[in-house]
Coordinates of C-alpha atoms in Angstrom, one line a residue:
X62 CA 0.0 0.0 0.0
X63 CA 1.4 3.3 -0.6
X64 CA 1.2 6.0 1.8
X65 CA -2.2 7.6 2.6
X66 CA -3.9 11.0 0.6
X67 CA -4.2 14.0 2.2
X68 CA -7.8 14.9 2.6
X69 CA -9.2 17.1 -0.3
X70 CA -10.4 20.2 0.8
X71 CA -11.6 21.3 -3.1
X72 CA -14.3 23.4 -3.3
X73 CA -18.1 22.5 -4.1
X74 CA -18.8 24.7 -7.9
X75 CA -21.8 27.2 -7.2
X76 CA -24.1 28.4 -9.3
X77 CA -24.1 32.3 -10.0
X78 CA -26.6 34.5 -8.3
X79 CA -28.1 36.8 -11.2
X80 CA -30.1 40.4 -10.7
X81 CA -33.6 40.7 -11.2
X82 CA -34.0 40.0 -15.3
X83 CA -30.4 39.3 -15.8
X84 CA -31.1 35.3 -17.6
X85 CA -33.2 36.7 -19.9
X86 CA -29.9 39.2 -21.0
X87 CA -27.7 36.1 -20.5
X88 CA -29.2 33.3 -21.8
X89 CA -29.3 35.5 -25.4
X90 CA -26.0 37.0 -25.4
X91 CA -23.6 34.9 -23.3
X92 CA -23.1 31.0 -23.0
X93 CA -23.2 30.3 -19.5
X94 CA -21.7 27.4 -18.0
X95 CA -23.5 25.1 -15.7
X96 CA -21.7 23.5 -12.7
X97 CA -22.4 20.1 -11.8
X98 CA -24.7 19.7 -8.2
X99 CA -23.7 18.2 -5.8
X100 CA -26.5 16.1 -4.1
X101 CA -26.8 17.7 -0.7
X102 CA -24.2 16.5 1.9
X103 CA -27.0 15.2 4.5
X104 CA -27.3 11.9 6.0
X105 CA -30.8 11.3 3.7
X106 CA -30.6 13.6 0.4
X107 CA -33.9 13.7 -1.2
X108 CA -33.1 14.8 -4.7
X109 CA -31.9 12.8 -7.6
X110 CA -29.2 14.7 -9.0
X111 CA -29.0 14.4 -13.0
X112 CA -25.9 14.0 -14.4
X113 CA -25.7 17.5 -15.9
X114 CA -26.4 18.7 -12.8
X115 CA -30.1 19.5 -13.0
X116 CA -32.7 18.7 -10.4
X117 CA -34.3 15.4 -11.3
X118 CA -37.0 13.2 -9.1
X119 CA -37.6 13.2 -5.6
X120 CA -36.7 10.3 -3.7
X121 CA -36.8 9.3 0.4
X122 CA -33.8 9.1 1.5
X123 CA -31.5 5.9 3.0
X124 CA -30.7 7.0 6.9
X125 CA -27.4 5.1 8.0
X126 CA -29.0 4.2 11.8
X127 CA -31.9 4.5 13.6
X128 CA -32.4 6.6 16.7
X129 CA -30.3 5.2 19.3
X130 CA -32.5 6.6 21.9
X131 CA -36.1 5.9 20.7
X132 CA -37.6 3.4 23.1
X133 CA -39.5 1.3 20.2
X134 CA -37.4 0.5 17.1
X135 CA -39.2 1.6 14.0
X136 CA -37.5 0.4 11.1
X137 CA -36.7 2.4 7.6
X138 CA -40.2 2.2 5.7
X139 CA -40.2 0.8 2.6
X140 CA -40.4 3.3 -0.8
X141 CA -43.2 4.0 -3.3
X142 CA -41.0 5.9 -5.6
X143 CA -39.0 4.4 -8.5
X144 CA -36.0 6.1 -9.9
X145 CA -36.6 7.0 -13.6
X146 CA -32.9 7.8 -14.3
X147 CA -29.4 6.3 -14.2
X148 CA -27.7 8.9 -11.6
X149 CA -24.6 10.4 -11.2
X150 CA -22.1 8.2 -9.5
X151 CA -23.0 4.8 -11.8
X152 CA -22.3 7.0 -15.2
X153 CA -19.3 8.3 -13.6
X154 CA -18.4 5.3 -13.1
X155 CA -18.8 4.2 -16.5
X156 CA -20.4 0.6 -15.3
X157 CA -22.5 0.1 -18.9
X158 CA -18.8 -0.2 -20.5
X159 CA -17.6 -2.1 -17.3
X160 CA -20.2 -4.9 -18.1
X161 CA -18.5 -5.2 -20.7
X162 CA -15.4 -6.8 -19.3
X163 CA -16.3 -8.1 -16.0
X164 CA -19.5 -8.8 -13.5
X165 CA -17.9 -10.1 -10.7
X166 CA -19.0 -13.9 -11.6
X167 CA -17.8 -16.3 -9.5
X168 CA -16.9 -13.9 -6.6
X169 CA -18.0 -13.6 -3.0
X170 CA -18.5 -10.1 -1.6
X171 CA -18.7 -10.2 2.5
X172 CA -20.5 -7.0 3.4
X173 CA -20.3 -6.1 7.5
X174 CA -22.9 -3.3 7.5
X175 CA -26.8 -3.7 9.3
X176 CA -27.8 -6.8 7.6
X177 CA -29.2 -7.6 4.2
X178 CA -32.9 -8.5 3.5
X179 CA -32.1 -12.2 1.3
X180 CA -35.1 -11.5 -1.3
X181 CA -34.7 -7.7 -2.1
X182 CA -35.3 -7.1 -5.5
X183 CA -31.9 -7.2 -7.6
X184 CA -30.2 -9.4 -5.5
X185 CA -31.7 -12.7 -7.6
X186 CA -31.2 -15.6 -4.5
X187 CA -27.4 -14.7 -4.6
X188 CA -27.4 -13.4 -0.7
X189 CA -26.2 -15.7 1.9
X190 CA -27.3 -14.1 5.7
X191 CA -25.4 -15.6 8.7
X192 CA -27.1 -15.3 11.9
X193 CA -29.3 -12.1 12.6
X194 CA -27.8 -10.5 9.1
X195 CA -31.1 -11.4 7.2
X196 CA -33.0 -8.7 9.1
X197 CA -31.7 -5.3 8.2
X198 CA -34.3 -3.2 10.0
X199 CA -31.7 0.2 9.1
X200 CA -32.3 -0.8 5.6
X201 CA -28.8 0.5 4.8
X202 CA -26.9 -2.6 4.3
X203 CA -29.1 -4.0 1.4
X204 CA -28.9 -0.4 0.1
X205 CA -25.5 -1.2 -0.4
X206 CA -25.4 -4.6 -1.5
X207 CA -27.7 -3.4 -4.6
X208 CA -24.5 -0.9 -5.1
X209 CA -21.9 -3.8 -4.9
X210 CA -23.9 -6.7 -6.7
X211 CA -27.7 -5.7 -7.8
X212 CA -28.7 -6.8 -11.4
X213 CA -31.0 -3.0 -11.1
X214 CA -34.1 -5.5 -11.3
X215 CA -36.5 -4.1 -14.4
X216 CA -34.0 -1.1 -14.6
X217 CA -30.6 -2.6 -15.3
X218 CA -29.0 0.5 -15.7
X219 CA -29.1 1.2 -12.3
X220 CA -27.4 -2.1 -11.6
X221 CA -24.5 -2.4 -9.1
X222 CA -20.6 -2.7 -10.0
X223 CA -20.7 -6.4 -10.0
X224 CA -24.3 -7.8 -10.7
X225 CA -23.1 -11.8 -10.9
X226 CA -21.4 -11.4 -7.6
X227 CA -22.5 -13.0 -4.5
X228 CA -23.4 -11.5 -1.0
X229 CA -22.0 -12.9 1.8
X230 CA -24.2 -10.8 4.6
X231 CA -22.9 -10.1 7.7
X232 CA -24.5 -7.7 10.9
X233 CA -21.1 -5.4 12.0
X234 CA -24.0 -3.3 13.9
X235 CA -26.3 -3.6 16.7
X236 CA -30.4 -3.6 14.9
X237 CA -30.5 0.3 15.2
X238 CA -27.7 0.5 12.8
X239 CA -24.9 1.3 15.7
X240 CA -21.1 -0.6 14.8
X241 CA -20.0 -3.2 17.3
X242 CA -16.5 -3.7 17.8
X243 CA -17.0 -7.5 18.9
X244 CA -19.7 -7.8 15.8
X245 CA -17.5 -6.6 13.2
X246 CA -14.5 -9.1 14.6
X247 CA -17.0 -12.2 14.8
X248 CA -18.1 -10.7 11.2
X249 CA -14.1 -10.7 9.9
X250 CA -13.7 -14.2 11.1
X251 CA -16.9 -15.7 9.7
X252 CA -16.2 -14.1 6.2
X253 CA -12.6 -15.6 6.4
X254 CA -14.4 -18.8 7.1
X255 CA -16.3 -18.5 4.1
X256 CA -13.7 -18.0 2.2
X257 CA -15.2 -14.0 0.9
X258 CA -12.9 -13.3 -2.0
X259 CA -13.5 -9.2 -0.5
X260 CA -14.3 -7.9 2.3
X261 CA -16.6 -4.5 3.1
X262 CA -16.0 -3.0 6.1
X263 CA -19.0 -0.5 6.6
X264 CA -18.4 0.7 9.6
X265 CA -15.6 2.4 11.2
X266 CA -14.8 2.3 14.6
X267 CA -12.8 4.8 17.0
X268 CA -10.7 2.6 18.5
X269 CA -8.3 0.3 17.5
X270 CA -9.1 -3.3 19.0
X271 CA -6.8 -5.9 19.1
X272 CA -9.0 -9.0 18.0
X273 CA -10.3 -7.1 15.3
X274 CA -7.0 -6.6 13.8
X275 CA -6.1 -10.1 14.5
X276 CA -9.2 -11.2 12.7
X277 CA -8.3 -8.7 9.5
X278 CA -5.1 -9.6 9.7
X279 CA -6.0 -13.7 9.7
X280 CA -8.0 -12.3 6.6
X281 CA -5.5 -11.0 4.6
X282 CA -3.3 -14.1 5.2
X283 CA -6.3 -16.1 3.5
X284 CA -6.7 -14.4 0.4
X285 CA -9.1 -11.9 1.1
X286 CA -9.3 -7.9 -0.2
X287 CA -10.4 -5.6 3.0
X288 CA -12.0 -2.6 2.4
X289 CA -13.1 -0.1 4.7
X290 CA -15.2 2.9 5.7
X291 CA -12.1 5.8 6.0
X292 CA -14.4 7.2 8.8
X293 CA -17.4 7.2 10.3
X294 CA -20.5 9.0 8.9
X295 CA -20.3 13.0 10.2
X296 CA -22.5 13.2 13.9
X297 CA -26.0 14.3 12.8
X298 CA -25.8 16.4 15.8
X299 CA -23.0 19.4 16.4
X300 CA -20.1 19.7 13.6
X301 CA -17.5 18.0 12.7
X302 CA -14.9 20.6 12.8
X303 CA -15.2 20.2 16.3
X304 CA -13.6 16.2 15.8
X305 CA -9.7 16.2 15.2
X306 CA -8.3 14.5 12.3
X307 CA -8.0 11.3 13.4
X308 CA -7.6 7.3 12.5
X309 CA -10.4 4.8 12.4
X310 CA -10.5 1.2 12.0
X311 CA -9.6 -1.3 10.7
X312 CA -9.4 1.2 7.7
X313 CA -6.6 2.1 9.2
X314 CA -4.7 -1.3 9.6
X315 CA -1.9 -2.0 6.7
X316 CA -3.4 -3.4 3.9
X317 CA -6.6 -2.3 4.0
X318 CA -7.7 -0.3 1.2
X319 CA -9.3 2.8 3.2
X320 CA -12.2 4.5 1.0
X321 CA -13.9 8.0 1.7
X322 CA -16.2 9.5 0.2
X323 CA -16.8 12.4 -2.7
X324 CA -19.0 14.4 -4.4
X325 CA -20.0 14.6 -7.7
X326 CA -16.6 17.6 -7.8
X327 CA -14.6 15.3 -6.7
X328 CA -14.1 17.0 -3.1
X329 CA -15.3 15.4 0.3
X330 CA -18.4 16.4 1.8
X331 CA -19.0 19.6 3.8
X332 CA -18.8 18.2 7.3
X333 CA -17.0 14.9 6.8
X334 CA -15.1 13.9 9.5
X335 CA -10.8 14.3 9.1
X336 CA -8.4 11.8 8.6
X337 CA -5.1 11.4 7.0
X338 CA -5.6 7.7 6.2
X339 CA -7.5 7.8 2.9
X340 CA -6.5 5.3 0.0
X341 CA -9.4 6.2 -2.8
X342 CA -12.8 8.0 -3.0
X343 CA -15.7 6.9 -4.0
X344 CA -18.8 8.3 -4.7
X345 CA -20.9 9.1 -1.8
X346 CA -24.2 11.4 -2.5
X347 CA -26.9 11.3 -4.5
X348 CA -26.8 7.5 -4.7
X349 CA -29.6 5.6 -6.0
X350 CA -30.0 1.9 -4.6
X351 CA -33.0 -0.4 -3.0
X352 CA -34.1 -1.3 0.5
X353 CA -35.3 -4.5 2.2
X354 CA -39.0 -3.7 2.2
X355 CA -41.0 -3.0 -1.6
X356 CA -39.6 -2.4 -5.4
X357 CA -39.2 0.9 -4.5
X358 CA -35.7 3.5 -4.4
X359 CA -33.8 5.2 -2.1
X360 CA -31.1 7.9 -2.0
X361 CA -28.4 7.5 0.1
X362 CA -24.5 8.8 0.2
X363 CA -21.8 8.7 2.9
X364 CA -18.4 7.0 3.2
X365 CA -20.5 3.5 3.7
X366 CA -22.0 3.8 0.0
X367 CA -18.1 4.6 -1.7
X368 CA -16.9 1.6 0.5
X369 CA -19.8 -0.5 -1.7
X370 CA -18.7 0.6 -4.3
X371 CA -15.1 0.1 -4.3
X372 CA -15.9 -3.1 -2.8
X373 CA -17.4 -3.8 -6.0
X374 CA -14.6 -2.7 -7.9
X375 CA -13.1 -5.1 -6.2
X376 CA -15.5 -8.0 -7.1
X377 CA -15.0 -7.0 -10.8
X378 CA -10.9 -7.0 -10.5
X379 CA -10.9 -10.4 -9.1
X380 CA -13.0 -12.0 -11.6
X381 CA -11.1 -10.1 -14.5
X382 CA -8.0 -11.5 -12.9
X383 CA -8.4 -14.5 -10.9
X384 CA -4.7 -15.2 -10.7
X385 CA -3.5 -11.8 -9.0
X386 CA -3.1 -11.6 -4.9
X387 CA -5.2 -9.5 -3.0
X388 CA -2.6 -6.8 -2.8
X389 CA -2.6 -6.7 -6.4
X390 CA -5.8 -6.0 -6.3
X391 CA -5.5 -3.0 -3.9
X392 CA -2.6 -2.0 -6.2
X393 CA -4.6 -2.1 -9.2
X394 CA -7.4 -0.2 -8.0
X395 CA -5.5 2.7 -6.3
X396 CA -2.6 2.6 -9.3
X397 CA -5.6 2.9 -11.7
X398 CA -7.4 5.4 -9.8
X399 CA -7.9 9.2 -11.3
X400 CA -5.1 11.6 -9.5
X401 CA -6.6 13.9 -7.8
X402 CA -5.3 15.2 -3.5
X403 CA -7.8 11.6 -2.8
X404 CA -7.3 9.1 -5.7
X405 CA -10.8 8.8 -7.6
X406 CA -12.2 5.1 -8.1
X407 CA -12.1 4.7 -11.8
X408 CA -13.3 1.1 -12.0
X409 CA -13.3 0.7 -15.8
X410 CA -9.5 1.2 -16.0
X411 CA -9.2 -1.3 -12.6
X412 CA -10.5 -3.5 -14.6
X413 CA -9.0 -2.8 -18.4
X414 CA -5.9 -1.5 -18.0
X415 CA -2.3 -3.3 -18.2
X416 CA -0.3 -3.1 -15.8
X417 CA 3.4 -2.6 -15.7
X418 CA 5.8 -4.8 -13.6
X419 CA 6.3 -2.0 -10.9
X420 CA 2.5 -2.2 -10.7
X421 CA 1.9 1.1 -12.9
X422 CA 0.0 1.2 -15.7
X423 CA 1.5 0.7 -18.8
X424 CA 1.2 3.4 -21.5
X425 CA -1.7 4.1 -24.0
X426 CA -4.3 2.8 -20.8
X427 CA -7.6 3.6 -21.4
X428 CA -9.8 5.6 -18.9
X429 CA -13.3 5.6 -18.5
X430 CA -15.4 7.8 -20.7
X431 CA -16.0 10.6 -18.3
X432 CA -13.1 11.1 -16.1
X433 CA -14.1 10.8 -12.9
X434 CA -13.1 14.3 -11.9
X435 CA -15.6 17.1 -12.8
X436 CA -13.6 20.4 -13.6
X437 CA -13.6 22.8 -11.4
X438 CA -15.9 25.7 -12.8
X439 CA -15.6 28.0 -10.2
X440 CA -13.5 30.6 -12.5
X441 CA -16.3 29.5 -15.3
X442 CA -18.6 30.8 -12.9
X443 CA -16.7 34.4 -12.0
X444 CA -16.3 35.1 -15.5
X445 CA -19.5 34.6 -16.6
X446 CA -20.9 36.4 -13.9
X447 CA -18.5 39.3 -15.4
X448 CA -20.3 38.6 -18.8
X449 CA -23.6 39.3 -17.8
X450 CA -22.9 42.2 -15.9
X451 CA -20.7 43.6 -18.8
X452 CA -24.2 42.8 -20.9
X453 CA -26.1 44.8 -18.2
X454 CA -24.2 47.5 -18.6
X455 CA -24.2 47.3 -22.4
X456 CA -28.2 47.2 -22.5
X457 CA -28.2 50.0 -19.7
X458 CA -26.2 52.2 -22.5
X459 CA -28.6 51.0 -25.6
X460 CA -31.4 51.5 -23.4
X461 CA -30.1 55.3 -22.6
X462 CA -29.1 56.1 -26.0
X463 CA -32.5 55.1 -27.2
X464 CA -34.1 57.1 -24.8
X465 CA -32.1 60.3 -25.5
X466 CA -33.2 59.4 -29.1
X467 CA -36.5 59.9 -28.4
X468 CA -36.3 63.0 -26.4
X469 CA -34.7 64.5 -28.8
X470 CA -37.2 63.8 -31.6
X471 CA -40.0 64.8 -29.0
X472 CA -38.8 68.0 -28.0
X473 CA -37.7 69.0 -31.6
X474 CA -40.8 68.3 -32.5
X475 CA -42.7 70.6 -30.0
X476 CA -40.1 73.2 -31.1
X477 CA -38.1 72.7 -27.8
X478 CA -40.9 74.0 -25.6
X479 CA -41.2 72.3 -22.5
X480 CA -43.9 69.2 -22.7
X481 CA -47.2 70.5 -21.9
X482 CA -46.8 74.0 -23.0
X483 CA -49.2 75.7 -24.8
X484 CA -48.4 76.5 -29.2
X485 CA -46.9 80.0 -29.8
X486 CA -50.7 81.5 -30.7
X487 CA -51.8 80.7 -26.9
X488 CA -54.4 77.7 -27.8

């Protein structure tokens, strides 16, 4: 593993604020540029983003826990609302070429999250729940498993990174949606019993436990690719600036690929929580995926849904190349990655490219279709603002001009007498 990214702290584009009749100036003389939206950094986001950054259809959002305090247990209702649209993070990720290459076939994805419901719609009989994990009350982890594995059901473009993949599902958290350090170690040890081919690590715990990193540790001596939530999702209470940059585990044991997430600019979240150890981003808002109750959607984002999703990655590298170790893997995935201050996931190129025999890709590889960095329009935005104020200014000076024009012909006409005056003969 190399050594960890420094945390981006890139700027979110915003859209310029125009004057009163200003669009209508703007959108006939000057080409503005559009930013692409982010979906908005909350725990449940409720609009799906489009691509190009417009507002799309309204979804319920995917919370990632329950209240821990509430004395009855209501679990995450299920959706009436069908996504219409592919969103932003899959064509990012350019997973309708992906397909092309790999599906994850013959691979076994353990994911330690809140459960996963066995018969959720996508998931085709290929979920395998141990213990309590077939009761995911939260409604988070099969959210996630639809990222890492779901065929998209009658909308395959909204299928997950790897949708021949098998779910190994494992409960890392206690029914409200709360991590467990003891959970998450009897969760390690029962996917390295299984055999899991990767590992998802959902959760992220404050401190470091020494069975746990036993148990990752036996894992990685097995075969098996860890990944793991870089952090924990941001306290829905009070800010985050408030928490010191800190590590959190096991994303931060050596040789676990440590995955945060991004927004559709390619920066962190407002509010996520610091840390140093970062291996990749993924995306992380605006994510569409289904729940354990209905056919319906969801939205959902946080450093739990970039973890699916490089976990998927993950799926798809191992069943493109069976004969590579699991550190090859993690290689592969971070070497391939887009450079940015975090590395960006770019799982068509995990998947496509060749590498070299220091683990680098070799030249002439091929990216995805859309990099996944968007450009920073933020100078875009300044100078068009400059545009329509220059055009503002410019109408302001026709508009004058005209105006003295007609004055002019006005008062000549009258013979320069003041308006209203009476004719020379007094009438």
């Amino acid at each position: 593993m190399r050594p960890s990214a420094r945390r981006a702290t890139g700027r979110t584009a915003r859209p310029a604020r125009l004057l009163y009749g200003a669009s209508l100036a703007a959108a006939l003389v000057v080409p503005v540029a559009v930013p692409a939206q982010a979906a908005p950094p909350s725990r449940t986001p409720v609009h799906l983003p489009a691509a190009d950054g417009s507002k799309g259809q309204e979804l319920p959002g995917m919370p990632t826990s329950l209240d821990a305090r509430a004395e009855v247990v209501a679990c995450t209702p299920a959706s009436k609302e069908r996504a219409k649209k592919q969103d932003w993070s899959r064509q990012r990720l350019d997973l309708d070429r992906l397909h092309r290459h790999s599906t994850g076939a013959g691979v076994t994805v353990a994911l330690i999250s809140t459960g996963v419901d066995p018969g959720a719609e996508g998931l085709d009989g290929r979920v395998t729940a141990r213990g309590e994990a077939g009761d995911d009350c939260v409604g988070q982890g099969t959210f996630l498993a639809g990222l890492i594995a779901g065929t998209g059901g009658p909308t395959p473009r909204l299928a997950g990174v790897a949708p021949d993949a098998k779910i190994l599902a494992l409960r890392g958290t206690d029914r409200r949606g709360q991590p467990d350090a003891a959970l998450v170690t009897a969760a390690v040890r029962a996917a390295t019993t299984a055999e899991a081919d990767v590992i998802a690590v959902a959760v992220a715990l404050p401190r470091k436990d020494t069975a746990l990193t036993r148990a990752v540790a036996e894992a990685r001596r097995a075969g098996a690719v860890v990944v793991a939530a870089a952090t924990p999702e941001p306290p829905s209470r009070g800010s985050a600036d408030e928490i010191p940059s800190r590590t959190y585990w096991p994303a931060g044991q050596p040789g676990v690929l440590a995955v945060a997430d991004m927004l559709p600019a390619g920066s962190r979240p407002d509010g996520a929580l610091p840390t140093e150890d970062i291996d990749l981003a993924a995306p992380g808002a605006g994510v569409v995926s289904g729940g354990p109750r209905g056919k319906g959607h969801y939205l959902g984002g946080g450093v739990a849904v970039a973890t699916a999703y490089a976990a998927g990655a993950a799926a798809a590298v191992r069943a493109a190349h069976p004969g590579e170790s699991a550190d090859a893997v993690t290689r592969r995935l971070t070497a391939t990655a887009y450079p940015a201050d975090i590395p960006q996931l770019d799982a068509y190129a995990a998947v496509t490219t060749v590498l070299g025999e220091a683990g680098a890709p070799a030249g002439g590889a091929e990216r995805a279709a859309e990099p996944v960095a968007v450009r920073d329009t933020s100078d875009t935005d300044r100078a068009t603002g400059r545009a329509v104020l220059f055009v503002l200014l410019g109408s302001a000076g026709v508009l004058s001009l005209l105006w003295a024009g007609f004055a002019l012909t006005r008062a000549r006409a009258r013979g320069w007498r003041p308006a209203g005056a009476g004719t020379p003969d007094g009438s």
